[in-house]
């Protein structure tokens, strides 16, 4: 909401600098987002106090040498008035009228040397005013347009301010800064300060915060027209949705332009001036927060002649009939949701209550008689309706945040009186006020002990009451509690906690001390699962992998790319009813798919990709309300194993065993005995896929990505460049990570090291050979390390040679060759017997 | 004989003077002081010498031997030093050449940011509590005091699932209810990190998914002053010991009183910059005293218990700290981005 500081000053004294006003309001929850300065220090163009002043126009004459120029005689407080040459079209009507000083016409006058914006150039370009002859008459000064002063882009005519009973007491020569200079605050109206969605609301808050009195607008209305009684009847079906409806009739309004001061304020507040009747309606809404609506009275009367020739106009609010539509004044036709509340007469609907007027019943340029509506509406219902219909009017903005019903009558009176005085209308006697159930004032009890405990402030009951009274609460102070009656412009106070907030706000959040929690600590449980996840992240990052955090929303189509030859994952998805895009429409089943999506993206820029993520996947559970969320670990490797430097040394491309090495490192770090077994999985390349087993239970799959999958995911790869991937179930793994594990003592006795090359059939796996060696080797065999794998003619077709480096060591003595030879023979015998292996000498 | 000895002495010293490398020096040693060197050969003749001159000769022989040894040692040291100097002089590197690059990994910037918050709040007794991404409307809204169609719901455009009343959480506050219900009647001191989702246009400033860290403390005597103290402590440890905080009244349905916390801008030291929009302040988190309805929904009697809650966005913190101007980078996971942190 845009709030001109000058408008606030109608209601409260503001003598602090703008920055201080900003701080006071912002700290109290009326956040000032931006400040626009007009003409005063802070503005891009500051109006020089001596050179840009208010001028009083005394006389307008035709320029002797030019049809399109006039000479305006302007009093600007100097000894003699100045004659100004101008082409302003809005001065032409005064030519030949002689002395017009009694008309009270004022305009900003810039004297020679003043800095202004150039009215004839696009945008805002500054220029310095220089005296020069215009068609033979020397001209030193200029009467200014809004554009020249930086108020708006308006450059058709000059600013002409007509003094009226509402204007301040203008004096020629007053610095223009003091007349039109302003600071416009853009205030963010959060839901619980809806009461501040008006100038009065902000002023009231400022008055409370600075402990000053508030000056209320004058709600008195002179009603001297014919009585309204018998002319308008107001009823409702829905007193809950429409608790109050105030109607007033104003006759013989003249739809002229509203006075400059009103137009100026409306524009600063972001409203476009239209004509005096519409402007007053908007002005009252901005001023005191009560939206109101003007109907064409004669239009309604003609309709009444059809349904009740001798009876009153019957305004009735109700819910729509099935299929009912309404055309709003912006000429849009709306299908009405069942909860939309309508203002109707017996013939049809007239407007959308609290949101927007209907096209037909709206006042028109020729309208003379007005039925003014100021009503109260249920804010939740207005919100639903405006959201459903997508209508975000200024009225809906306020009504959907809550306007207290007490304001309706005041708003009607204020608007009617302004129409009387500015539009020349006559206000009918009497007010039709449909208000069946005026709410009782809310009284809230606040215990001091509670207030102190919640706020941390050690305030007396009297002090608390004082702070609340500044906000217009009526407060009665008792022994250990106070009772505060909520002022009738507020809907947001429900309980004692709300009062504590008000006390803290007025006291100043900044004045509350900062203390450290002294309440007892809860049991410290830690978060063991998170701690393990973070530990795994550390191990993988140290192993050279980069952690990712990816989108958890995906599409089944994308994930199906990982499963060639099938329709995709058959398990049900958590699906969105209102996705932002088809690509992000379900919660993922596969973390690996997310990781590979990132691999594909990076494959355009990177020679080396080594990435992982730990995160959840979501499997819809038809039995339970919520899906199953499983924590997965996915890894992907592809491209250059090393980072090329200037010394060369191409380390080759990542392959299956790089990934396996990383996994072995990880599982070694967390002390989990994982075994690997050849497996098949549609995502992975047949023959290069392994499943990971922990105590016989599968906890994951790793392998080379199936070339078809790599292609479908659009990974940019070199020829034959493998992509390695793994997907691991951390929920199955983490609970088995041992908190402790036994330490292996370091033997002081020297080891004996031997090599052993074993030739086996190709079908015998490495893990089987190693297990056999370890079992046969007994306690003395400390370590078995494979250092060569060979296949070739020399050892026979279909055979494979595996060469191991064996380390024998005892913890209690130095081993001799004889003891080692005995173990070696046992190993050889076991290999021969169980695996039909031969030793390669 | 003595003459022979003196000649050997002077000639050997003269030869030693000519030696200019350690290899020749070893030859000199071999020939002069070695096992079959000239001095040894003279020594062997001492036995056949006239006993009258033997002592004097012997004495002189020993002098010559030790002088030559000393001369040798000195020469060796000089030559070795010269040779080492020559080796070093010829082996200079261009130390400005780049080092051998290591294939390095790293943690996502958000993980790093989260760990900072875990550590700081962990020191104050807050433990990490995680709750599901997909949660009920009740946990995400209703029990947090957002009635249906409440204006506050409009502040957060939710993603709805095909299951009625099941949504993607719009904030980690959904976990507040779970934590309270799980821990009642113990006091609660948790932080709740996690991924949240809102149906927004994806732009440089907003994303459909974002992380959040919330905090919740519930106990018998927890006040707004404690909230201010705790969060100011956090701000100083997260953003620097000189940071000052400012608390502004605000609105969240699940807290009352509510406050936004700003910190003095650490980029310009509050002199005014583009990031703080020339205000000198950076908005860091939202907070407040837990609303009585929320306490009640968590099982805690609001007449007996009070509490505070707060929430912040790790992406915003990282964006401020590192000058990141596009929130989409976080989940885009371009390695050229991630590896900078």
mmCIF file of N, CA and C in Angstrom, chain B residues 58-165:
data_model
loop_
_atom_site.group_PDB
_atom_site.id
_atom_site.type_symbol
_atom_site.label_atom_id
_atom_site.label_comp_id
_atom_site.label_asym_id
_atom_site.label_seq_id
_atom_site.Cartn_x
_atom_site.Cartn_y
_atom_site.Cartn_z
ATOM 1 N N UNK B 58 109.349 -41.229 13.980
ATOM 2 C CA UNK B 58 107.968 -41.678 14.299
ATOM 3 C C UNK B 58 107.088 -40.506 14.671
ATOM 4 N N UNK B 59 107.602 -39.638 15.459
ATOM 5 C CA UNK B 59 106.817 -38.487 15.893
ATOM 6 C C UNK B 59 106.417 -37.654 14.697
ATOM 7 N N UNK B 60 107.417 -37.404 13.815
ATOM 8 C CA UNK B 60 107.165 -36.560 12.657
ATOM 9 C C UNK B 60 106.170 -37.251 11.721
ATOM 10 N N UNK B 61 106.324 -38.571 11.605
ATOM 11 C CA UNK B 61 105.423 -39.336 10.725
ATOM 12 C C UNK B 61 103.964 -39.153 11.193
ATOM 13 N N UNK B 62 103.768 -39.259 12.489
ATOM 14 C CA UNK B 62 102.415 -39.098 13.025
ATOM 15 C C UNK B 62 101.863 -37.696 12.753
ATOM 16 N N UNK B 63 102.778 -36.717 12.899
ATOM 17 C CA UNK B 63 102.349 -35.340 12.627
ATOM 18 C C UNK B 63 101.905 -35.198 11.175
ATOM 19 N N UNK B 64 102.767 -35.762 10.294
ATOM 20 C CA UNK B 64 102.444 -35.660 8.859
ATOM 21 C C UNK B 64 101.109 -36.344 8.572
ATOM 22 N N UNK B 65 100.959 -37.522 9.155
ATOM 23 C CA UNK B 65 99.721 -38.303 8.918
ATOM 24 C C UNK B 65 98.485 -37.505 9.346
ATOM 25 N N UNK B 66 98.566 -36.943 10.518
ATOM 26 C CA UNK B 66 97.357 -36.254 11.001
ATOM 27 C C UNK B 66 97.152 -34.942 10.260
ATOM 28 N N UNK B 67 98.268 -34.280 9.854
ATOM 29 C CA UNK B 67 98.103 -33.064 9.059
ATOM 30 C C UNK B 67 97.436 -33.370 7.723
ATOM 31 N N UNK B 68 97.932 -34.457 7.122
ATOM 32 C CA UNK B 68 97.349 -34.804 5.808
ATOM 33 C C UNK B 68 95.870 -35.180 5.951
ATOM 34 N N UNK B 69 95.591 -35.906 7.030
ATOM 35 C CA UNK B 69 94.181 -36.300 7.249
ATOM 36 C C UNK B 69 93.317 -35.051 7.415
ATOM 37 N N UNK B 70 93.843 -34.085 8.196
ATOM 38 C CA UNK B 70 93.084 -32.857 8.416
ATOM 39 C C UNK B 70 92.909 -32.108 7.106
ATOM 40 N N UNK B 71 94.030 -32.066 6.318
ATOM 41 C CA UNK B 71 93.934 -31.370 5.027
ATOM 42 C C UNK B 71 92.901 -32.053 4.138
ATOM 43 N N UNK B 72 92.948 -33.376 4.165
ATOM 44 C CA UNK B 72 91.959 -34.146 3.381
ATOM 45 C C UNK B 72 90.525 -33.819 3.833
ATOM 46 N N UNK B 73 90.299 -33.862 5.144
ATOM 47 C CA UNK B 73 88.937 -33.606 5.660
ATOM 48 C C UNK B 73 88.441 -32.234 5.225
ATOM 49 N N UNK B 74 89.377 -31.264 5.350
ATOM 50 C CA UNK B 74 88.984 -29.901 4.962
ATOM 51 C C UNK B 74 88.654 -29.835 3.503
ATOM 52 N N UNK B 75 89.514 -30.500 2.703
ATOM 53 C CA UNK B 75 89.301 -30.457 1.251
ATOM 54 C C UNK B 75 87.973 -31.139 0.899
ATOM 55 N N UNK B 76 87.737 -32.263 1.546
ATOM 56 C CA UNK B 76 86.505 -33.017 1.257
ATOM 57 C C UNK B 76 85.286 -32.152 1.550
ATOM 58 N N UNK B 77 85.320 -31.499 2.698
ATOM 59 C CA UNK B 77 84.158 -30.675 3.072
ATOM 60 C C UNK B 77 83.951 -29.568 2.043
ATOM 61 N N UNK B 78 85.054 -28.916 1.628
ATOM 62 C CA UNK B 78 84.944 -27.827 0.668
ATOM 63 C C UNK B 78 84.359 -28.327 -0.647
ATOM 64 N N UNK B 79 84.947 -29.474 -1.108
ATOM 65 C CA UNK B 79 84.488 -29.989 -2.412
ATOM 66 C C UNK B 79 83.019 -30.416 -2.352
ATOM 67 N N UNK B 80 82.644 -31.083 -1.248
ATOM 68 C CA UNK B 80 81.248 -31.543 -1.117
ATOM 69 C C UNK B 80 80.301 -30.349 -1.135
ATOM 70 N N UNK B 81 80.687 -29.325 -0.410
ATOM 71 C CA UNK B 81 79.836 -28.134 -0.362
ATOM 72 C C UNK B 81 79.724 -27.533 -1.756
ATOM 73 N N UNK B 82 80.862 -27.483 -2.468
ATOM 74 C CA UNK B 82 80.828 -26.897 -3.809
ATOM 75 C C UNK B 82 79.959 -27.732 -4.736
ATOM 76 N N UNK B 83 80.132 -29.053 -4.600
ATOM 77 C CA UNK B 83 79.347 -29.933 -5.473
ATOM 78 C C UNK B 83 77.858 -29.825 -5.180
ATOM 79 N N UNK B 84 77.495 -29.751 -3.887
ATOM 80 C CA UNK B 84 76.078 -29.632 -3.530
ATOM 81 C C UNK B 84 75.521 -28.312 -4.061
ATOM 82 N N UNK B 85 76.371 -27.306 -3.934
ATOM 83 C CA UNK B 85 75.938 -25.991 -4.410
ATOM 84 C C UNK B 85 75.682 -26.045 -5.910
ATOM 85 N N UNK B 86 76.608 -26.730 -6.610
ATOM 86 C CA UNK B 86 76.445 -26.825 -8.066
ATOM 87 C C UNK B 86 75.170 -27.590 -8.415
ATOM 88 N N UNK B 87 74.933 -28.700 -7.680
ATOM 89 C CA UNK B 87 73.730 -29.497 -7.952
ATOM 90 C C UNK B 87 72.481 -28.652 -7.748
ATOM 91 N N UNK B 88 72.446 -27.944 -6.616
ATOM 92 C CA UNK B 88 71.284 -27.130 -6.300
ATOM 93 C C UNK B 88 71.102 -26.026 -7.344
ATOM 94 N N UNK B 89 72.264 -25.422 -7.710
ATOM 95 C CA UNK B 89 72.168 -24.298 -8.653
ATOM 96 C C UNK B 89 71.567 -24.754 -9.985
ATOM 97 N N UNK B 90 71.854 -25.968 -10.343
ATOM 98 C CA UNK B 90 71.363 -26.421 -11.653
ATOM 99 C C UNK B 90 69.977 -27.026 -11.606
ATOM 100 N N UNK B 91 69.355 -27.072 -10.431
ATOM 101 C CA UNK B 91 68.084 -27.803 -10.353
ATOM 102 C C UNK B 91 66.931 -26.888 -9.958
ATOM 103 N N UNK B 92 67.058 -25.598 -10.238
ATOM 104 C CA UNK B 92 65.986 -24.671 -9.854
ATOM 105 C C UNK B 92 64.726 -24.967 -10.663
ATOM 106 N N UNK B 93 63.563 -24.822 -10.027
ATOM 107 C CA UNK B 93 62.262 -25.035 -10.685
ATOM 108 C C UNK B 93 61.595 -23.695 -10.925
ATOM 109 N N UNK B 94 60.711 -23.661 -11.887
ATOM 110 C CA UNK B 94 59.820 -22.508 -12.012
ATOM 111 C C UNK B 94 58.669 -22.752 -11.039
ATOM 112 N N UNK B 95 58.821 -22.179 -9.875
ATOM 113 C CA UNK B 95 57.835 -22.483 -8.817
ATOM 114 C C UNK B 95 56.453 -21.920 -9.138
ATOM 115 N N UNK B 96 56.361 -21.165 -10.208
ATOM 116 C CA UNK B 96 55.040 -20.632 -10.563
ATOM 117 C C UNK B 96 54.269 -21.591 -11.454
ATOM 118 N N UNK B 97 54.948 -22.695 -11.873
ATOM 119 C CA UNK B 97 54.183 -23.686 -12.654
ATOM 120 C C UNK B 97 53.096 -24.281 -11.770
ATOM 121 N N UNK B 98 51.946 -24.642 -12.342
ATOM 122 C CA UNK B 98 50.859 -25.196 -11.503
ATOM 123 C C UNK B 98 51.223 -26.555 -10.923
ATOM 124 N N UNK B 99 50.645 -26.867 -9.780
ATOM 125 C CA UNK B 99 50.849 -28.161 -9.143
ATOM 126 C C UNK B 99 50.067 -29.251 -9.842
ATOM 127 N N UNK B 100 50.316 -30.492 -9.438
ATOM 128 C CA UNK B 100 49.552 -31.601 -10.009
ATOM 129 C C UNK B 100 48.127 -31.553 -9.469
ATOM 130 N N UNK B 101 47.158 -31.435 -10.356
ATOM 131 C CA UNK B 101 45.772 -31.322 -9.860
ATOM 132 C C UNK B 101 45.271 -32.634 -9.278
ATOM 133 N N UNK B 102 44.541 -32.531 -8.189
ATOM 134 C CA UNK B 102 43.927 -33.712 -7.568
ATOM 135 C C UNK B 102 42.455 -33.749 -7.952
ATOM 136 N N UNK B 103 41.936 -34.910 -8.198
ATOM 137 C CA UNK B 103 40.484 -34.974 -8.400
ATOM 138 C C UNK B 103 39.778 -34.790 -7.053
ATOM 139 N N UNK B 104 39.195 -33.638 -6.843
ATOM 140 C CA UNK B 104 38.614 -33.359 -5.524
ATOM 141 C C UNK B 104 37.094 -33.465 -5.545
ATOM 142 N N UNK B 105 36.560 -33.781 -4.411
ATOM 143 C CA UNK B 105 35.108 -33.806 -4.254
ATOM 144 C C UNK B 105 34.710 -32.733 -3.273
ATOM 145 N N UNK B 106 33.435 -32.721 -2.922
ATOM 146 C CA UNK B 106 33.002 -31.711 -1.968
ATOM 147 C C UNK B 106 31.553 -31.895 -1.593
ATOM 148 N N UNK B 107 31.153 -31.112 -0.610
ATOM 149 C CA UNK B 107 29.765 -31.166 -0.147
ATOM 150 C C UNK B 107 28.984 -30.040 -0.791
ATOM 151 N N UNK B 108 27.741 -30.300 -1.066
ATOM 152 C CA UNK B 108 26.857 -29.272 -1.639
ATOM 153 C C UNK B 108 26.846 -28.059 -0.701
ATOM 154 N N UNK B 109 26.794 -26.894 -1.286
ATOM 155 C CA UNK B 109 26.829 -25.668 -0.492
ATOM 156 C C UNK B 109 25.702 -25.640 0.553
ATOM 157 N N UNK B 110 24.580 -26.225 0.228
ATOM 158 C CA UNK B 110 23.475 -26.216 1.194
ATOM 159 C C UNK B 110 23.787 -27.165 2.359
ATOM 160 N N UNK B 111 24.426 -28.292 2.063
ATOM 161 C CA UNK B 111 24.840 -29.194 3.150
ATOM 162 C C UNK B 111 25.798 -28.452 4.083
ATOM 163 N N UNK B 112 26.724 -27.699 3.479
ATOM 164 C CA UNK B 112 27.682 -26.964 4.309
ATOM 165 C C UNK B 112 26.963 -25.934 5.179
ATOM 166 N N UNK B 113 26.002 -25.245 4.570
ATOM 167 C CA UNK B 113 25.262 -24.216 5.313
ATOM 168 C C UNK B 113 24.444 -24.857 6.437
ATOM 169 N N UNK B 114 23.798 -25.981 6.121
ATOM 170 C CA UNK B 114 23.011 -26.679 7.133
ATOM 171 C C UNK B 114 23.905 -27.119 8.295
ATOM 172 N N UNK B 115 25.073 -27.634 7.961
ATOM 173 C CA UNK B 115 25.965 -28.097 9.034
ATOM 174 C C UNK B 115 26.353 -26.951 9.952
ATOM 175 N N UNK B 116 26.543 -25.762 9.371
ATOM 176 C CA UNK B 116 26.849 -24.604 10.219
ATOM 177 C C UNK B 116 25.713 -24.375 11.218
ATOM 178 N N UNK B 117 24.481 -24.478 10.729
ATOM 179 C CA UNK B 117 23.360 -24.222 11.640
ATOM 180 C C UNK B 117 23.241 -25.355 12.659
ATOM 181 N N UNK B 118 23.481 -26.590 12.227
ATOM 182 C CA UNK B 118 23.410 -27.719 13.180
ATOM 183 C C UNK B 118 24.400 -27.487 14.313
ATOM 184 N N UNK B 119 25.602 -27.062 13.925
ATOM 185 C CA UNK B 119 26.675 -26.935 14.910
ATOM 186 C C UNK B 119 26.340 -25.832 15.914
ATOM 187 N N UNK B 120 25.908 -24.691 15.378
ATOM 188 C CA UNK B 120 25.669 -23.543 16.261
ATOM 189 C C UNK B 120 24.490 -23.839 17.199
ATOM 190 N N UNK B 121 23.406 -24.334 16.635
ATOM 191 C CA UNK B 121 22.254 -24.618 17.497
ATOM 192 C C UNK B 121 22.510 -25.846 18.358
ATOM 193 N N UNK B 122 23.320 -26.771 17.840
ATOM 194 C CA UNK B 122 23.682 -27.948 18.637
ATOM 195 C C UNK B 122 24.364 -27.527 19.936
ATOM 196 N N UNK B 123 25.218 -26.509 19.840
ATOM 197 C CA UNK B 123 25.909 -26.015 21.034
ATOM 198 C C UNK B 123 24.924 -25.445 22.057
ATOM 199 N N UNK B 124 23.745 -25.045 21.569
ATOM 200 C CA UNK B 124 22.753 -24.482 22.488
ATOM 201 C C UNK B 124 21.704 -25.527 22.871
ATOM 202 N N UNK B 125 21.978 -26.779 22.556
ATOM 203 C CA UNK B 125 21.102 -27.857 23.002
ATOM 204 C C UNK B 125 19.987 -28.217 22.035
ATOM 205 N N UNK B 126 20.035 -27.640 20.817
ATOM 206 C CA UNK B 126 19.008 -27.980 19.832
ATOM 207 C C UNK B 126 19.469 -29.196 19.032
ATOM 208 N N UNK B 127 18.587 -30.171 18.901
ATOM 209 C CA UNK B 127 18.939 -31.368 18.161
ATOM 210 C C UNK B 127 18.147 -31.422 16.860
ATOM 211 N N UNK B 128 18.705 -32.134 15.889
ATOM 212 C CA UNK B 128 18.073 -32.163 14.571
ATOM 213 C C UNK B 128 16.911 -33.152 14.566
ATOM 214 N N UNK B 129 15.775 -32.644 14.124
ATOM 215 C CA UNK B 129 14.582 -33.498 14.019
ATOM 216 C C UNK B 129 14.096 -33.396 12.584
ATOM 217 N N UNK B 130 13.957 -34.560 11.937
ATOM 218 C CA UNK B 130 13.520 -34.512 10.536
ATOM 219 C C UNK B 130 12.124 -35.105 10.395
ATOM 220 N N UNK B 131 11.390 -34.557 9.458
ATOM 221 C CA UNK B 131 10.032 -35.051 9.227
ATOM 222 C C UNK B 131 9.817 -35.157 7.721
ATOM 223 N N UNK B 132 8.764 -35.886 7.317
ATOM 224 C CA UNK B 132 8.631 -36.202 5.888
ATOM 225 C C UNK B 132 8.353 -34.982 4.997
ATOM 226 N N UNK B 133 8.762 -35.118 3.750
ATOM 227 C CA UNK B 133 8.485 -34.076 2.748
ATOM 228 C C UNK B 133 7.001 -34.051 2.396
ATOM 229 N N UNK B 134 6.419 -35.233 2.333
ATOM 230 C CA UNK B 134 4.999 -35.327 1.981
ATOM 231 C C UNK B 134 4.254 -35.480 3.301
ATOM 232 N N UNK B 135 3.360 -34.537 3.588
ATOM 233 C CA UNK B 135 2.733 -34.565 4.904
ATOM 234 C C UNK B 135 1.249 -34.205 4.766
ATOM 235 N N UNK B 136 0.573 -34.273 5.882
ATOM 236 C CA UNK B 136 -0.865 -33.998 5.834
ATOM 237 C C UNK B 136 -1.112 -32.493 5.895
ATOM 238 N N UNK B 137 -2.250 -32.104 5.359
ATOM 239 C CA UNK B 137 -2.680 -30.717 5.466
ATOM 240 C C UNK B 137 -2.766 -30.316 6.939
ATOM 241 N N UNK B 138 -3.162 -31.285 7.767
ATOM 242 C CA UNK B 138 -3.293 -31.009 9.200
ATOM 243 C C UNK B 138 -1.959 -30.574 9.798
ATOM 244 N N UNK B 139 -0.904 -31.363 9.556
ATOM 245 C CA UNK B 139 0.398 -31.023 10.139
ATOM 246 C C UNK B 139 0.975 -29.752 9.541
ATOM 247 N N UNK B 140 0.721 -29.565 8.254
ATOM 248 C CA UNK B 140 1.324 -28.418 7.583
ATOM 249 C C UNK B 140 0.553 -27.120 7.843
ATOM 250 N N UNK B 141 -0.774 -27.239 7.996
ATOM 251 C CA UNK B 141 -1.587 -26.026 8.115
ATOM 252 C C UNK B 141 -2.486 -26.020 9.351
ATOM 253 N N UNK B 142 -3.420 -26.947 9.392
ATOM 254 C CA UNK B 142 -4.496 -26.826 10.381
ATOM 255 C C UNK B 142 -3.986 -26.788 11.807
ATOM 256 N N UNK B 143 -3.088 -27.724 12.125
ATOM 257 C CA UNK B 143 -2.606 -27.790 13.501
ATOM 258 C C UNK B 143 -1.626 -26.656 13.807
ATOM 259 N N UNK B 144 -1.169 -26.005 12.771
ATOM 260 C CA UNK B 144 -0.315 -24.829 12.951
ATOM 261 C C UNK B 144 -1.141 -23.550 12.928
ATOM 262 N N UNK B 145 -2.459 -23.718 13.097
ATOM 263 C CA UNK B 145 -3.323 -22.559 13.257
ATOM 264 C C UNK B 145 -3.610 -21.821 11.949
ATOM 265 N N UNK B 146 -3.551 -22.575 10.829
ATOM 266 C CA UNK B 146 -4.014 -22.016 9.565
ATOM 267 C C UNK B 146 -5.358 -22.652 9.266
ATOM 268 N N UNK B 147 -6.483 -22.003 9.576
ATOM 269 C CA UNK B 147 -7.752 -22.630 9.204
ATOM 270 C C UNK B 147 -7.908 -22.660 7.676
ATOM 271 N N UNK B 148 -8.833 -23.486 7.178
ATOM 272 C CA UNK B 148 -9.045 -23.501 5.726
ATOM 273 C C UNK B 148 -9.391 -22.089 5.235
ATOM 274 N N UNK B 149 -8.943 -21.744 4.079
ATOM 275 C CA UNK B 149 -9.209 -20.445 3.437
ATOM 276 C C UNK B 149 -8.664 -19.266 4.230
ATOM 277 N N UNK B 150 -7.834 -19.552 5.207
ATOM 278 C CA UNK B 150 -7.250 -18.436 5.958
ATOM 279 C C UNK B 150 -6.316 -17.652 5.042
ATOM 280 N N UNK B 151 -6.333 -16.331 5.220
ATOM 281 C CA UNK B 151 -5.488 -15.522 4.337
ATOM 282 C C UNK B 151 -4.031 -15.962 4.327
ATOM 283 N N UNK B 152 -3.573 -16.437 5.472
ATOM 284 C CA UNK B 152 -2.161 -16.811 5.546
ATOM 285 C C UNK B 152 -1.823 -17.949 4.588
ATOM 286 N N UNK B 153 -2.798 -18.768 4.262
ATOM 287 C CA UNK B 153 -2.504 -19.860 3.332
ATOM 288 C C UNK B 153 -2.100 -19.327 1.965
ATOM 289 N N UNK B 154 -2.626 -18.138 1.676
ATOM 290 C CA UNK B 154 -2.310 -17.578 0.369
ATOM 291 C C UNK B 154 -0.847 -17.178 0.270
ATOM 292 N N UNK B 155 -0.220 -16.986 1.433
ATOM 293 C CA UNK B 155 1.198 -16.632 1.410
ATOM 294 C C UNK B 155 2.027 -17.812 0.929
ATOM 295 N N UNK B 156 1.474 -18.971 0.924
ATOM 296 C CA UNK B 156 2.224 -20.173 0.571
ATOM 297 C C UNK B 156 1.407 -21.015 -0.393
ATOM 298 N N UNK B 157 1.738 -20.958 -1.665
ATOM 299 C CA UNK B 157 0.971 -21.728 -2.636
ATOM 300 C C UNK B 157 1.405 -23.184 -2.595
ATOM 301 N N UNK B 158 0.485 -24.035 -2.164
ATOM 302 C CA UNK B 158 0.854 -25.432 -1.921
ATOM 303 C C UNK B 158 0.754 -26.277 -3.176
ATOM 304 N N UNK B 159 1.521 -27.335 -3.177
ATOM 305 C CA UNK B 159 1.327 -28.418 -4.146
ATOM 306 C C UNK B 159 0.448 -29.467 -3.468
ATOM 307 N N UNK B 160 -0.653 -29.806 -4.106
ATOM 308 C CA UNK B 160 -1.558 -30.825 -3.574
ATOM 309 C C UNK B 160 -1.310 -32.133 -4.291
ATOM 310 N N UNK B 161 -1.506 -33.243 -3.575
ATOM 311 C CA UNK B 161 -1.356 -34.538 -4.226
ATOM 312 C C UNK B 161 -2.742 -35.096 -4.515
ATOM 313 N N UNK B 162 -2.747 -36.159 -5.274
ATOM 314 C CA UNK B 162 -4.025 -36.748 -5.668
ATOM 315 C C UNK B 162 -4.751 -37.355 -4.476
ATOM 316 N N UNK B 163 -4.036 -37.514 -3.375
ATOM 317 C CA UNK B 163 -4.692 -37.993 -2.158
ATOM 318 C C UNK B 163 -5.249 -36.794 -1.399
ATOM 319 N N UNK B 164 -6.512 -36.849 -1.010
ATOM 320 C CA UNK B 164 -7.070 -35.686 -0.318
ATOM 321 C C UNK B 164 -6.283 -35.384 0.958
ATOM 322 N N UNK B 165 -6.097 -34.097 1.232
ATOM 323 C CA UNK B 165 -5.436 -33.658 2.465
ATOM 324 C C UNK B 165 -3.986 -34.090 2.606
#
